[in-house]
PDB file of C-alpha atoms in Angstrom:
ATOM      1  CA  MET A 201       8.531 -15.891 104.453  1.00 48.00           C
ATOM      2  CA  LYS A 202      11.473 -17.414 103.008  1.00 47.00           C
ATOM      3  CA  GLU A 203      15.014 -17.740 104.289  1.00 44.00           C
ATOM      4  CA  ASP A 204      17.205 -15.452 101.974  1.00 46.00           C
ATOM      5  CA  GLN A 205      14.452 -13.350 101.950  1.00 49.00           C
ATOM      6  CA  PHE A 206      13.949 -13.549 105.498  1.00 45.00           C
ATOM      7  CA  ARG A 207      18.107 -13.285 106.028  1.00 47.00           C
ATOM      8  CA  THR A 208      18.168  -9.861 103.366  1.00 45.00           C
ATOM      9  CA  LEU A 209      15.462  -7.811 105.585  1.00 47.00           C
ATOM     10  CA  TYR A 210      16.947  -8.957 107.970  1.00 43.00           C
ATOM     11  CA  LYS A 211      20.496  -7.901 107.403  1.00 45.00           C
ATOM     12  CA  LYS A 212      18.889  -4.650 106.111  1.00 46.00           C
ATOM     13  CA  ALA A 213      17.075  -3.437 109.440  1.00 45.00           C
ATOM     14  CA  VAL A 214      21.713  -4.870 111.192  1.00 41.00           C
ATOM     15  CA  ASP A 215      22.686  -1.532 108.581  1.00 44.00           C
ATOM     16  CA  SER A 216      20.223   0.660 108.834  1.00 44.00           C
ATOM     17  CA  MET A 217      21.200   0.268 112.701  1.00 45.00           C
ATOM     18  CA  LYS A 218      23.963   3.063 114.412  1.00 46.00           C
ATOM     19  CA  PRO A 219      25.407   2.496 117.532  1.00 45.00           C
ATOM     20  CA  GLY A 220      24.232   4.850 120.662  1.00 47.00           C
ATOM     21  CA  GLU A 221      27.335   7.257 122.200  1.00 51.00           C
ATOM     22  CA  GLU A 222      27.615   5.306 125.265  1.00 51.00           C
ATOM     23  CA  MET A 223      28.792   2.319 123.651  1.00 48.00           C
ATOM     24  CA  LYS A 224      30.668   4.838 121.001  1.00 50.00           C
ATOM     25  CA  LYS A 225      32.836   5.416 123.861  1.00 51.00           C
ATOM     26  CA  ASP A 226      33.122   1.885 125.050  1.00 50.00           C
ATOM     27  CA  LEU A 227      34.113   0.629 122.191  1.00 46.00           C
ATOM     28  CA  ILE A 228      36.955   3.598 121.640  1.00 51.00           C
ATOM     29  CA  ASP A 229      37.474   2.815 124.892  1.00 50.00           C
ATOM     30  CA  LYS A 230      38.537  -1.226 124.424  1.00 45.00           C
ATOM     31  CA  LEU A 231      41.005  -0.219 121.169  1.00 45.00           C
ATOM     32  CA  GLU A 232      43.126   2.412 123.314  1.00 47.00           C
ATOM     33  CA  GLN A 233      43.546  -0.564 126.107  1.00 45.00           C
ATOM     34  CA  PRO A 234      47.503  -0.662 125.031  1.00 42.00           C
ATOM     35  CA  GLN A 235      47.638  -4.097 124.307  1.00 41.00           C
ATOM     36  CA  GLU A 236      45.601  -2.900 121.742  1.00 37.00           C
ATOM     37  CA  ARG A 237      48.359  -0.266 121.162  1.00 41.00           C
ATOM     38  CA  LYS A 238      50.375  -2.907 117.816  1.00 42.00           C
ATOM     39  CA  ARG A 239      50.910  -1.780 114.971  1.00 41.00           C
ATOM     40  CA  PRO A 240      47.348  -1.609 112.221  1.00 35.00           C
ATOM     41  CA  ARG A 241      47.335  -5.421 110.668  1.00 38.00           C
ATOM     42  CA  LYS A 242      44.992  -6.585 109.583  1.00 35.00           C
ATOM     43  CA  THR A 243      43.756  -9.021 112.540  1.00 33.00           C
ATOM     44  CA  VAL A 244      44.343  -6.463 114.791  1.00 30.00           C
ATOM     45  CA  TYR A 245      41.722  -4.927 112.087  1.00 30.00           C
ATOM     46  CA  ILE A 246      39.855  -7.993 112.727  1.00 31.00           C
ATOM     47  CA  ALA A 247      39.620  -8.122 116.490  1.00 31.00           C
ATOM     48  CA  ALA A 248      38.252  -4.143 116.619  1.00 29.00           C
ATOM     49  CA  SER A 249      35.241  -5.391 114.858  1.00 30.00           C
ATOM     50  CA  ILE A 250      34.753  -8.360 116.361  1.00 31.00           C
ATOM     51  CA  VAL A 251      34.674  -6.573 118.958  1.00 29.00           C
ATOM     52  CA  LEU A 252      31.370  -4.093 117.299  1.00 27.00           C
ATOM     53  CA  ALA A 253      30.105  -6.342 116.378  1.00 31.00           C
ATOM     54  CA  ALA A 254      30.470  -8.450 119.792  1.00 29.00           C
ATOM     55  CA  GLY A 255      28.961  -5.441 121.455  1.00 27.00           C
ATOM     56  CA  ILE A 256      25.410  -5.004 118.732  1.00 26.00           C
ATOM     57  CA  GLY A 257      25.194  -9.082 119.364  1.00 27.00           C
ATOM     58  CA  LEU A 258      25.468  -8.864 114.777  1.00 28.00           C
ATOM     59  CA  ALA A 259      28.234  -8.809 112.116  1.00 30.00           C
ATOM     60  CA  ALA A 260      26.663  -4.106 110.615  1.00 30.00           C
ATOM     61  CA  PRO A 261      28.868  -3.408 108.030  1.00 32.00           C
ATOM     62  CA  ASN A 262      27.804   0.213 108.080  1.00 28.00           C
ATOM     63  CA  ILE A 263      29.266   0.563 111.559  1.00 23.00           C
ATOM     64  CA  TRP A 264      32.738  -1.230 111.000  1.00 28.00           C
ATOM     65  CA  GLN A 265      33.294   1.541 108.138  1.00 30.00           C
ATOM     66  CA  GLN A 266      32.733   4.292 110.058  1.00 25.00           C
ATOM     67  CA  LEU A 267      35.279   2.951 113.324  1.00 24.00           C
ATOM     68  CA  ASN A 268      37.336   0.992 110.532  1.00 31.00           C
ATOM     69  CA  GLY A 269      37.321   3.331 108.026  1.00 30.00           C
ATOM     70  CA  GLN A 270      37.271   0.477 105.565  1.00 33.00           C
ATOM     71  CA  SER A 271      34.305  -2.416 104.163  1.00 34.00           C
ATOM     72  CA  PRO A 272      34.804  -5.322 106.261  1.00 33.00           C
ATOM     73  CA  GLN A 273      34.066  -7.221 103.098  1.00 33.00           C
ATOM     74  CA  GLU A 274      37.068  -7.944 102.064  1.00 33.00           C
ATOM     75  CA  GLN A 275      39.448 -11.337 103.136  1.00 30.00           C
ATOM     76  CA  ILE A 276      36.180 -11.215 105.881  1.00 35.00           C
ATOM     77  CA  ALA A 277      35.320 -14.751 107.702  1.00 37.00           C
ATOM     78  CA  GLN A 278      34.956 -16.857 110.742  1.00 41.00           C
ATOM     79  CA  VAL A 279      35.637 -19.320 112.953  1.00 42.00           C
ATOM     80  CA  THR A 280      34.726 -20.548 116.432  1.00 39.00           C
ATOM     81  CA  PRO A 281      36.694 -18.980 119.161  1.00 35.00           C
ATOM     82  CA  GLY A 282      38.656 -21.626 120.859  1.00 39.00           C
ATOM     83  CA  SER A 283      38.546 -23.810 118.661  1.00 41.00           C
ATOM     84  CA  SER A 284      42.124 -24.043 117.741  1.00 45.00           C
ATOM     85  CA  ASN A 285      42.961 -23.852 121.318  1.00 54.00           C
ATOM     86  CA  SER A 286      45.522 -26.145 122.223  1.00 62.00           C
ATOM     87  CA  GLY A 287      45.778 -29.368 124.891  1.00 67.00           C
ATOM     88  CA  THR A 288      49.197 -30.456 126.216  1.00 70.00           C
ATOM     89  CA  ASN A 289      48.659 -34.694 126.696  1.00 71.00           C
ATOM     90  CA  ALA A 290      49.994 -36.699 128.988  1.00 65.00           C
ATOM     91  CA  SER A 291      53.578 -37.191 126.414  1.00 75.00           C
ATOM     92  CA  GLY A 292      54.360 -33.160 126.758  1.00 85.00           C
ATOM     93  CA  SER A 293      53.105 -32.550 122.641  1.00 92.00           C
ATOM     94  CA  ILE A 294      50.898 -29.622 122.156  1.00 94.00           C
ATOM     95  CA  VAL A 295      47.810 -31.044 120.202  1.00 93.00           C
ATOM     96  CA  ILE A 296      45.767 -28.327 118.245  1.00 92.00           C
ATOM     97  CA  PRO A 297      43.181 -29.125 117.077  1.00 89.00           C
ATOM     98  CA  LYS A 298      41.422 -29.379 113.558  1.00 86.00           C
ATOM     99  CA  VAL A 299      39.743 -25.923 113.272  1.00 78.00           C
ATOM    100  CA  GLU A 300      35.972 -25.963 113.935  1.00 67.00           C
ATOM    101  CA  LEU A 301      33.812 -24.357 111.603  1.00 63.00           C
ATOM    102  CA  PRO A 302      31.333 -21.380 112.416  1.00 63.00           C
ATOM    103  CA  ASP A 303      28.214 -22.975 114.070  1.00 62.00           C
ATOM    104  CA  THR A 304      25.830 -19.343 112.914  1.00 59.00           C
ATOM    105  CA  LYS A 305      22.493 -20.291 114.695  1.00 62.00           C
ATOM    106  CA  SER A 306      24.528 -20.579 117.485  1.00 58.00           C
ATOM    107  CA  GLY A 307      25.564 -15.992 118.737  1.00 54.00           C
ATOM    108  CA  ALA A 308      28.669 -17.047 119.853  1.00 51.00           C
ATOM    109  CA  MET A 309      31.386 -14.105 119.694  1.00 47.00           C
ATOM    110  CA  THR A 310      34.055 -15.453 117.038  1.00 50.00           C
ATOM    111  CA  ASP A 311      37.376 -14.678 115.183  1.00 55.00           C
ATOM    112  CA  MET A 312      37.825 -13.590 111.553  1.00 61.00           C
ATOM    113  CA  ILE A 313      40.720 -14.399 109.925  1.00 78.00           C
ATOM    114  CA  ALA A 314      41.743 -14.873 106.306  1.00 86.00           C
ATOM    115  CA  LEU A 315      41.305 -18.550 104.814  1.00 90.00           C
ATOM    116  CA  VAL A 316      41.930 -21.446 101.916  1.00 94.00           C
ATOM    117  CA  VAL A 317      39.917 -24.931 102.201  1.00 94.00           C
ATOM    118  CA  TYR A 318      41.796 -27.491 100.568  1.00 96.00           C
ATOM    119  CA  LYS A 319      41.423 -30.646 101.118  1.00 95.00           C
ATOM    120  CA  ASP A 320      39.402 -30.389 103.498  1.00 91.00           C
ATOM    121  CA  ASN A 321      41.312 -28.626 105.564  1.00 93.00           C
ATOM    122  CA  ILE A 322      41.230 -24.584 106.384  1.00 91.00           C
ATOM    123  CA  TYR A 323      44.699 -22.828 105.707  1.00 94.00           C
ATOM    124  CA  THR A 324      45.254 -19.846 106.859  1.00 93.00           C
ATOM    125  CA  GLN A 325      48.021 -16.876 106.206  1.00 94.00           C
ATOM    126  CA  SER A 326      51.093 -17.933 106.730  1.00 96.00           C
ATOM    127  CA  ALA A 327      53.433 -15.790 108.863  1.00 95.00           C
ATOM    128  CA  THR A 328      56.596 -16.363 105.572  1.00 97.00           C
ATOM    129  CA  ARG A 329      55.785 -14.427 103.013  1.00 96.00           C
ATOM    130  CA  ILE A 330      56.851 -13.680  99.698  1.00 96.00           C
ATOM    131  CA  ASN A 331      56.986 -10.628  97.065  1.00 95.00           C
ATOM    132  CA  ALA A 332      55.473 -10.814  94.214  1.00 94.00           C
ATOM    133  CA  ALA A 333      57.852 -10.722  92.288  1.00 94.00           C
ATOM    134  CA  ASP A 334      59.055 -13.558  93.643  1.00 96.00           C
ATOM    135  CA  ALA A 335      56.955 -15.667  93.238  1.00 97.00           C
ATOM    136  CA  ALA A 336      56.216 -17.241  89.968  1.00 96.00           C
ATOM    137  CA  ALA A 337      59.734 -19.119  90.347  1.00 97.00           C
ATOM    138  CA  LEU A 338      58.295 -20.788  93.291  1.00 97.00           C
ATOM    139  CA  ARG A 339      54.630 -21.377  91.600  1.00 98.00           C
ATOM    140  CA  GLY A 340      54.357 -25.339  91.482  1.00 98.00           C
ATOM    141  CA  ASP A 341      51.196 -27.144  90.675  1.00 98.00           C
ATOM    142  CA  LYS A 342      47.877 -26.320  89.762  1.00 98.00           C
ATOM    143  CA  LEU A 343      46.012 -27.460  92.989  1.00 98.00           C
ATOM    144  CA  GLY A 344      42.627 -25.433  91.925  1.00 97.00           C
ATOM    145  CA  ARG A 345      40.592 -22.072  92.049  1.00 97.00           C
ATOM    146  CA  THR A 346      38.722 -20.638  95.479  1.00 96.00           C
ATOM    147  CA  THR A 347      35.798 -20.053  94.887  1.00 93.00           C
ATOM    148  CA  GLY A 348      34.553 -16.918  97.284  1.00 84.00           C
ATOM    149  CA  GLY A 349      31.583 -16.822  99.561  1.00 78.00           C
ATOM    150  CA  ILE A 350      32.986 -16.887 102.711  1.00 83.00           C
ATOM    151  CA  ASP A 351      32.000 -13.822 104.834  1.00 78.00           C
ATOM    152  CA  GLU A 352      31.146 -13.455 108.477  1.00 74.00           C
ATOM    153  CA  TRP A 353      27.470 -15.188 107.862  1.00 74.00           C
ATOM    154  CA  SER A 354      28.546 -17.687 105.905  1.00 77.00           C
ATOM    155  CA  GLY A 355      27.858 -21.286 107.499  1.00 76.00           C
ATOM    156  CA  LYS A 356      29.587 -24.670 107.932  1.00 76.00           C
ATOM    157  CA  ASP A 357      27.465 -25.775 104.332  1.00 79.00           C
ATOM    158  CA  LYS A 358      29.754 -22.837 102.793  1.00 79.00           C
ATOM    159  CA  TYR A 359      32.927 -24.190 103.958  1.00 82.00           C
ATOM    160  CA  ILE A 360      33.634 -26.497 100.992  1.00 89.00           C
ATOM    161  CA  GLU A 361      36.387 -27.809  98.732  1.00 93.00           C
ATOM    162  CA  LEU A 362      38.181 -23.915  97.543  1.00 95.00           C
ATOM    163  CA  ALA A 363      36.118 -22.086  99.608  1.00 92.00           C
ATOM    164  CA  SER A 364      37.374 -19.137 100.431  1.00 92.00           C
ATOM    165  CA  ASN A 365      37.045 -15.128 101.821  1.00 90.00           C
ATOM    166  CA  ILE A 366      39.856 -14.336  99.108  1.00 92.00           C
ATOM    167  CA  GLY A 367      38.148 -13.719  96.298  1.00 92.00           C
ATOM    168  CA  GLU A 368      39.072 -16.137  93.648  1.00 95.00           C
ATOM    169  CA  THR A 369      42.364 -16.459  92.751  1.00 96.00           C
ATOM    170  CA  ASP A 370      43.590 -20.110  91.365  1.00 97.00           C
ATOM    171  CA  ILE A 371      45.794 -21.950  94.416  1.00 98.00           C
ATOM    172  CA  TYR A 372      49.034 -23.657  93.219  1.00 98.00           C
ATOM    173  CA  SER A 373      51.096 -25.530  95.811  1.00 98.00           C
ATOM    174  CA  VAL A 374      54.701 -24.635  96.744  1.00 98.00           C
ATOM    175  CA  LYS A 375      58.043 -25.615  95.424  1.00 97.00           C
ATOM    176  CA  GLY A 376      60.376 -26.963  98.153  1.00 96.00           C
ATOM    177  CA  TYR A 377      56.954 -27.408 100.663  1.00 98.00           C
ATOM    178  CA  ASP A 378      54.678 -29.872 101.585  1.00 97.00           C
ATOM    179  CA  SER A 379      51.664 -29.110 100.002  1.00 98.00           C
ATOM    180  CA  SER A 380      49.724 -31.029 103.571  1.00 97.00           C
ATOM    181  CA  PHE A 381      51.566 -27.551 105.060  1.00 97.00           C
ATOM    182  CA  LEU A 382      51.554 -24.417 102.713  1.00 98.00           C
ATOM    183  CA  ILE A 383      49.686 -23.779  99.181  1.00 98.00           C
ATOM    184  CA  MET A 384      49.997 -20.438  97.422  1.00 98.00           C
ATOM    185  CA  SER A 385      46.679 -18.363  96.013  1.00 97.00           C
ATOM    186  CA  TYR A 386      48.636 -16.272  92.576  1.00 97.00           C
ATOM    187  CA  SER A 387      47.120 -14.833  89.787  1.00 95.00           C
ATOM    188  CA  GLU A 388      48.380 -11.751  87.723  1.00 94.00           C
ATOM    189  CA  ILE A 389      45.401  -8.670  86.108  1.00 92.00           C
ATOM    190  CA  ASN A 390      46.940  -6.355  83.949  1.00 93.00           C
ATOM    191  CA  GLY A 391      50.800  -7.457  84.209  1.00 92.00           C
ATOM    192  CA  GLU A 392      50.387  -7.166  87.948  1.00 94.00           C
ATOM    193  CA  VAL A 393      50.873 -10.079  90.526  1.00 95.00           C
ATOM    194  CA  PHE A 394      49.097 -10.751  93.820  1.00 95.00           C
ATOM    195  CA  ALA A 395      49.508 -13.788  95.878  1.00 96.00           C
ATOM    196  CA  GLU A 396      49.751 -14.939  98.999  1.00 96.00           C
ATOM    197  CA  LEU A 397      50.931 -18.131 101.400  1.00 97.00           C
ATOM    198  CA  TYR A 398      48.285 -20.383 103.528  1.00 97.00           C
ATOM    199  CA  GLU A 399      49.541 -22.721 105.881  1.00 97.00           C
ATOM    200  CA  HIS A 400      47.552 -24.857 107.432  1.00 96.00           C
ATOM    201  CA  THR A 401      49.630 -25.987 111.063  1.00 94.00           C
ATOM    202  CA  ASN A 402      45.420 -26.696 112.440  1.00 92.00           C
ATOM    203  CA  GLY A 403      45.108 -30.663 113.813  1.00 91.00           C
ATOM    204  CA  ILE A 404      47.756 -32.066 113.793  1.00 93.00           C
ATOM    205  CA  THR A 405      50.294 -32.887 117.272  1.00 95.00           C
ATOM    206  CA  VAL A 406      53.300 -31.276 117.896  1.00 96.00           C
ATOM    207  CA  ASN A 407      56.182 -32.946 119.708  1.00 96.00           C
ATOM    208  CA  SER A 408      58.981 -29.779 119.890  1.00 97.00           C
ATOM    209  CA  GLY A 409      60.214 -27.235 117.213  1.00 97.00           C
ATOM    210  CA  ALA A 410      60.808 -29.760 114.903  1.00 97.00           C
ATOM    211  CA  ASP A 411      56.836 -30.224 114.219  1.00 96.00           C
ATOM    212  CA  LEU A 412      56.459 -26.868 112.721  1.00 96.00           C
ATOM    213  CA  PHE A 413      59.608 -25.078 112.054  1.00 96.00           C
ATOM    214  CA  GLY A 414      60.952 -28.787 109.813  1.00 96.00           C
ATOM    215  CA  LYS A 415      58.143 -27.981 107.825  1.00 96.00           C
ATOM    216  CA  LEU A 416      60.111 -24.857 106.457  1.00 96.00           C
ATOM    217  CA  ASN A 417      62.530 -26.066 105.578  1.00 94.00           C
ATOM    218  CA  LEU A 418      65.013 -23.906 106.936  1.00 95.00           C
ATOM    219  CA  GLU A 419      67.491 -26.078 107.694  1.00 91.00           C
ATOM    220  CA  GLY A 420      70.879 -24.832 105.227  1.00 93.00           C
ATOM    221  CA  ARG A 421      68.449 -22.503 103.178  1.00 96.00           C
ATOM    222  CA  ILE A 422      68.942 -19.150 105.577  1.00 96.00           C
ATOM    223  CA  THR A 423      70.842 -16.726 103.859  1.00 96.00           C
ATOM    224  CA  SER A 424      70.510 -13.963 106.022  1.00 96.00           C
ATOM    225  CA  ALA A 425      68.213 -12.978 109.611  1.00 97.00           C
ATOM    226  CA  GLN A 426      66.990  -8.633 111.008  1.00 97.00           C
ATOM    227  CA  TRP A 427      65.607  -8.580 113.568  1.00 97.00           C
ATOM    228  CA  GLU A 428      63.354  -5.128 114.750  1.00 97.00           C
ATOM    229  CA  SER A 429      62.241  -3.819 117.948  1.00 97.00           C
ATOM    230  CA  PHE A 430      59.111  -4.116 119.244  1.00 96.00           C
ATOM    231  CA  ASP A 431      58.513  -0.615 118.991  1.00 96.00           C
ATOM    232  CA  SER A 432      59.760  -0.592 115.613  1.00 97.00           C
ATOM    233  CA  TRP A 433      57.218  -3.315 114.692  1.00 97.00           C
ATOM    234  CA  ASN A 434      54.339  -1.572 116.942  1.00 96.00           C
ATOM    235  CA  ASN A 435      54.102   1.020 114.824  1.00 96.00           C
ATOM    236  CA  GLY A 436      55.350   0.062 111.644  1.00 96.00           C
ATOM    237  CA  GLN A 437      58.310   1.207 111.190  1.00 96.00           C
ATOM    238  CA  GLN A 438      60.185  -1.478 109.541  1.00 96.00           C
ATOM    239  CA  GLN A 439      64.139  -1.513 110.969  1.00 97.00           C
ATOM    240  CA  TYR A 440      65.604  -3.698 110.442  1.00 97.00           C
ATOM    241  CA  THR A 441      68.370  -4.427 112.396  1.00 97.00           C
ATOM    242  CA  PRO A 442      70.500  -6.963 110.365  1.00 97.00           C
ATOM    243  CA  LEU A 443      72.338 -10.008 112.559  1.00 94.00           C
ATOM    244  CA  ALA A 444      75.075 -12.106 111.613  1.00 87.00           C
ATOM    245  CA  ASP A 445      75.685 -15.454 110.539  1.00 82.00           C
ATOM    246  CA  GLY A 446      77.732 -16.280 113.293  1.00 91.00           C
ATOM    247  CA  GLU A 447      77.143 -19.157 115.917  1.00 94.00           C
ATOM    248  CA  ALA A 448      74.314 -17.284 117.896  1.00 96.00           C
ATOM    249  CA  LEU A 449      71.651 -18.041 115.380  1.00 96.00           C
ATOM    250  CA  LYS A 450      73.206 -21.740 114.834  1.00 95.00           C
ATOM    251  CA  GLY A 451      72.855 -22.420 118.298  1.00 97.00           C
ATOM    252  CA  PHE A 452      69.736 -20.342 118.468  1.00 97.00           C
ATOM    253  CA  LEU A 453      68.074 -22.539 114.512  1.00 96.00           C
ATOM    254  CA  THR A 454      69.014 -26.451 116.054  1.00 97.00           C
ATOM    255  CA  ALA A 455      68.199 -25.357 119.397  1.00 98.00           C
ATOM    256  CA  LEU A 456      64.581 -23.824 117.760  1.00 98.00           C
ATOM    257  CA  GLN A 457      64.908 -27.678 116.887  1.00 97.00           C
ATOM    258  CA  ALA A 458      64.219 -28.912 119.404  1.00 97.00           C
ATOM    259  CA  ALA A 459      62.840 -26.169 121.867  1.00 98.00           C
ATOM    260  CA  LYS A 460      59.897 -27.185 124.134  1.00 97.00           C
ATOM    261  CA  PRO A 461      56.268 -26.779 122.593  1.00 97.00           C
ATOM    262  CA  LEU A 462      53.742 -24.665 125.702  1.00 97.00           C
ATOM    263  CA  ALA A 463      49.778 -24.398 124.734  1.00 95.00           C
ATOM    264  CA  ALA A 464      49.365 -20.396 124.363  1.00 95.00           C
ATOM    265  CA  GLU A 465      46.113 -20.261 125.796  1.00 92.00           C
ATOM    266  CA  PRO A 466      47.397 -19.968 129.899  1.00 95.00           C
ATOM    267  CA  LEU A 467      49.924 -17.816 128.201  1.00 96.00           C
ATOM    268  CA  ILE A 468      47.709 -15.688 126.456  1.00 95.00           C
ATOM    269  CA  GLU A 469      45.725 -15.512 129.719  1.00 95.00           C
ATOM    270  CA  GLN A 470      48.707 -14.531 131.670  1.00 95.00           C
ATOM    271  CA  GLY A 471      49.088 -12.151 130.190  1.00 95.00           C
ATOM    272  CA  ILE A 472      52.358 -12.538 127.936  1.00 96.00           C
ATOM    273  CA  TYR A 473      51.380 -10.179 125.032  1.00 96.00           C
ATOM    274  CA  ASP A 474      51.288  -7.649 127.894  1.00 95.00           C
ATOM    275  CA  SER A 475      54.599  -6.947 128.407  1.00 94.00           C
ATOM    276  CA  GLU A 476      56.690  -5.861 125.378  1.00 95.00           C
ATOM    277  CA  ASP A 477      59.692  -7.536 125.853  1.00 96.00           C
ATOM    278  CA  ARG A 478      59.860  -8.862 122.231  1.00 97.00           C
ATOM    279  CA  LYS A 479      61.500  -8.967 119.337  1.00 97.00           C
ATOM    280  CA  VAL A 480      61.031 -10.290 115.024  1.00 98.00           C
ATOM    281  CA  PHE A 481      63.635 -12.379 114.015  1.00 97.00           C
ATOM    282  CA  TYR A 482      63.012 -12.838 110.250  1.00 98.00           C
ATOM    283  CA  LEU A 483      64.811 -15.420 107.917  1.00 98.00           C
ATOM    284  CA  GLN A 484      64.836 -14.435 104.564  1.00 97.00           C
ATOM    285  CA  LEU A 485      65.006 -17.842 102.529  1.00 98.00           C
ATOM    286  CA  ASP A 486      67.035 -18.820  99.939  1.00 97.00           C
ATOM    287  CA  ASP A 487      63.964 -19.211  97.749  1.00 97.00           C
ATOM    288  CA  ASN A 488      63.083 -15.342  98.798  1.00 97.00           C
ATOM    289  CA  ALA A 489      60.616 -16.258 101.852  1.00 97.00           C
ATOM    290  CA  ARG A 490      60.585 -14.470 104.827  1.00 98.00           C
ATOM    291  CA  VAL A 491      59.934 -16.580 107.828  1.00 98.00           C
ATOM    292  CA  GLU A 492      58.590 -14.360 110.185  1.00 97.00           C
ATOM    293  CA  LEU A 493      59.084 -15.254 113.949  1.00 98.00           C
ATOM    294  CA  THR A 494      57.934 -13.773 117.430  1.00 98.00           C
ATOM    295  CA  LEU A 495      60.514 -13.460 120.014  1.00 98.00           C
ATOM    296  CA  PHE A 496      59.092 -12.328 124.124  1.00 98.00           C
ATOM    297  CA  GLY A 497      62.134 -12.211 126.679  1.00 97.00           C
ATOM    298  CA  GLN A 498      61.397 -15.047 128.334  1.00 96.00           C
ATOM    299  CA  GLY A 499      62.724 -17.713 126.065  1.00 97.00           C
ATOM    300  CA  LEU A 500      59.712 -18.226 124.167  1.00 98.00           C
ATOM    301  CA  VAL A 501      59.135 -18.509 120.649  1.00 98.00           C
ATOM    302  CA  ARG A 502      56.011 -18.204 118.054  1.00 97.00           C
ATOM    303  CA  TYR A 503      55.590 -18.837 114.462  1.00 97.00           C
ATOM    304  CA  GLY A 504      52.523 -17.388 113.490  1.00 92.00           C
ATOM    305  CA  GLN A 505      48.904 -17.864 114.670  1.00 85.00           C
ATOM    306  CA  ALA A 506      49.529 -21.461 115.188  1.00 91.00           C
ATOM    307  CA  PRO A 507      47.907 -21.915 119.037  1.00 92.00           C
ATOM    308  CA  VAL A 508      51.683 -22.514 120.161  1.00 96.00           C
ATOM    309  CA  PHE A 509      54.748 -21.843 122.262  1.00 97.00           C
ATOM    310  CA  PHE A 510      58.140 -22.701 122.287  1.00 98.00           C
ATOM    311  CA  GLU A 511      60.767 -22.934 125.133  1.00 98.00           C
ATOM    312  CA  VAL A 512      63.854 -22.744 123.646  1.00 98.00           C
ATOM    313  CA  GLU A 513      67.114 -24.119 125.082  1.00 98.00           C
ATOM    314  CA  SER A 514      68.343 -20.960 127.178  1.00 98.00           C
ATOM    315  CA  GLY A 515      71.839 -20.470 127.181  1.00 98.00           C
ATOM    316  CA  ALA A 516      71.128 -20.598 122.463  1.00 98.00           C
ATOM    317  CA  PHE A 517      68.023 -18.082 123.518  1.00 98.00           C
ATOM    318  CA  GLN A 518      70.348 -15.217 125.570  1.00 97.00           C
ATOM    319  CA  GLN A 519      73.229 -15.608 122.774  1.00 97.00           C
ATOM    320  CA  LEU A 520      70.749 -14.698 120.789  1.00 97.00           C
ATOM    321  CA  TRP A 521      68.789 -12.568 122.235  1.00 97.00           C
ATOM    322  CA  GLU A 522      71.550 -10.311 123.756  1.00 95.00           C
ATOM    323  CA  SER A 523      73.399 -10.553 120.222  1.00 95.00           C
ATOM    324  CA  MET A 524      69.980  -8.471 119.336  1.00 94.00           C
ATOM    325  CA  LYS A 525      70.887  -4.972 121.122  1.00 87.00           C
ATOM    326  CA  LEU A 526      70.557  -1.926 119.021  1.00 78.00           C
TER     327      LEU A 526
END
């Protein structure tokens, strides 16, 4: 039997599998644990799906639909867990290794994220967002057109130039940003714009906040700032509170550039996400892009999925933190 035939038959067999009641209860219990009570973002949905996949050792699309109410086929890919784990070197810098591509033969549990392969690097969905109405103004040179095809079954051979899990769409540079850091997917269908930013935050060494936040060109471009409580964020209420452009904001932004990087993995293992002592901070830029930061009460900041936290000078952090009260 040829490999393709085997995989087709294998997948059909998996699709017909149904989890037992005990497995369902166990999965539901896991999903209802406190740390999973975030608002239903894509990453949460993906993580929940991974638990199920690991439970049966396979990714069964019909079961994903039963528990999540949607197909797992859109914007799903896999990367080897721990491949983006960062490490601290002797100088205190954080080394974020390149995202390793999956080895489907290993049977290891996988994380799944939206991605585009460009110039042998993996770009993942950015924590900087744009509205569709503003995308055209930011669109730079066309870099190519993605091919779809990456899914939970894909091996390393599928991760070729401009392969993706977002379907076929044009990829552009973003005006005002280095394409080695930020690129944009952009398409128009029946007059409606679909655009998303993707960033490259792996395969880099971070010595300070400037090595990451500097790529966003924040200095002199912030037109407004807002923050959101954890409760609002967690429940998808989008209750944004404006923050005055005062000394607290200026001091924080300056300190952010000089912030000390800390490896994410130890902090996550110690339960940093178990605490609700955090706030979400939004910076609106003059090109209408919006940068999202997560602030933790102990004086740490994280941007997107980059496996690094930043320890901001305590005085500057606390001044901003105290200014964010309802």
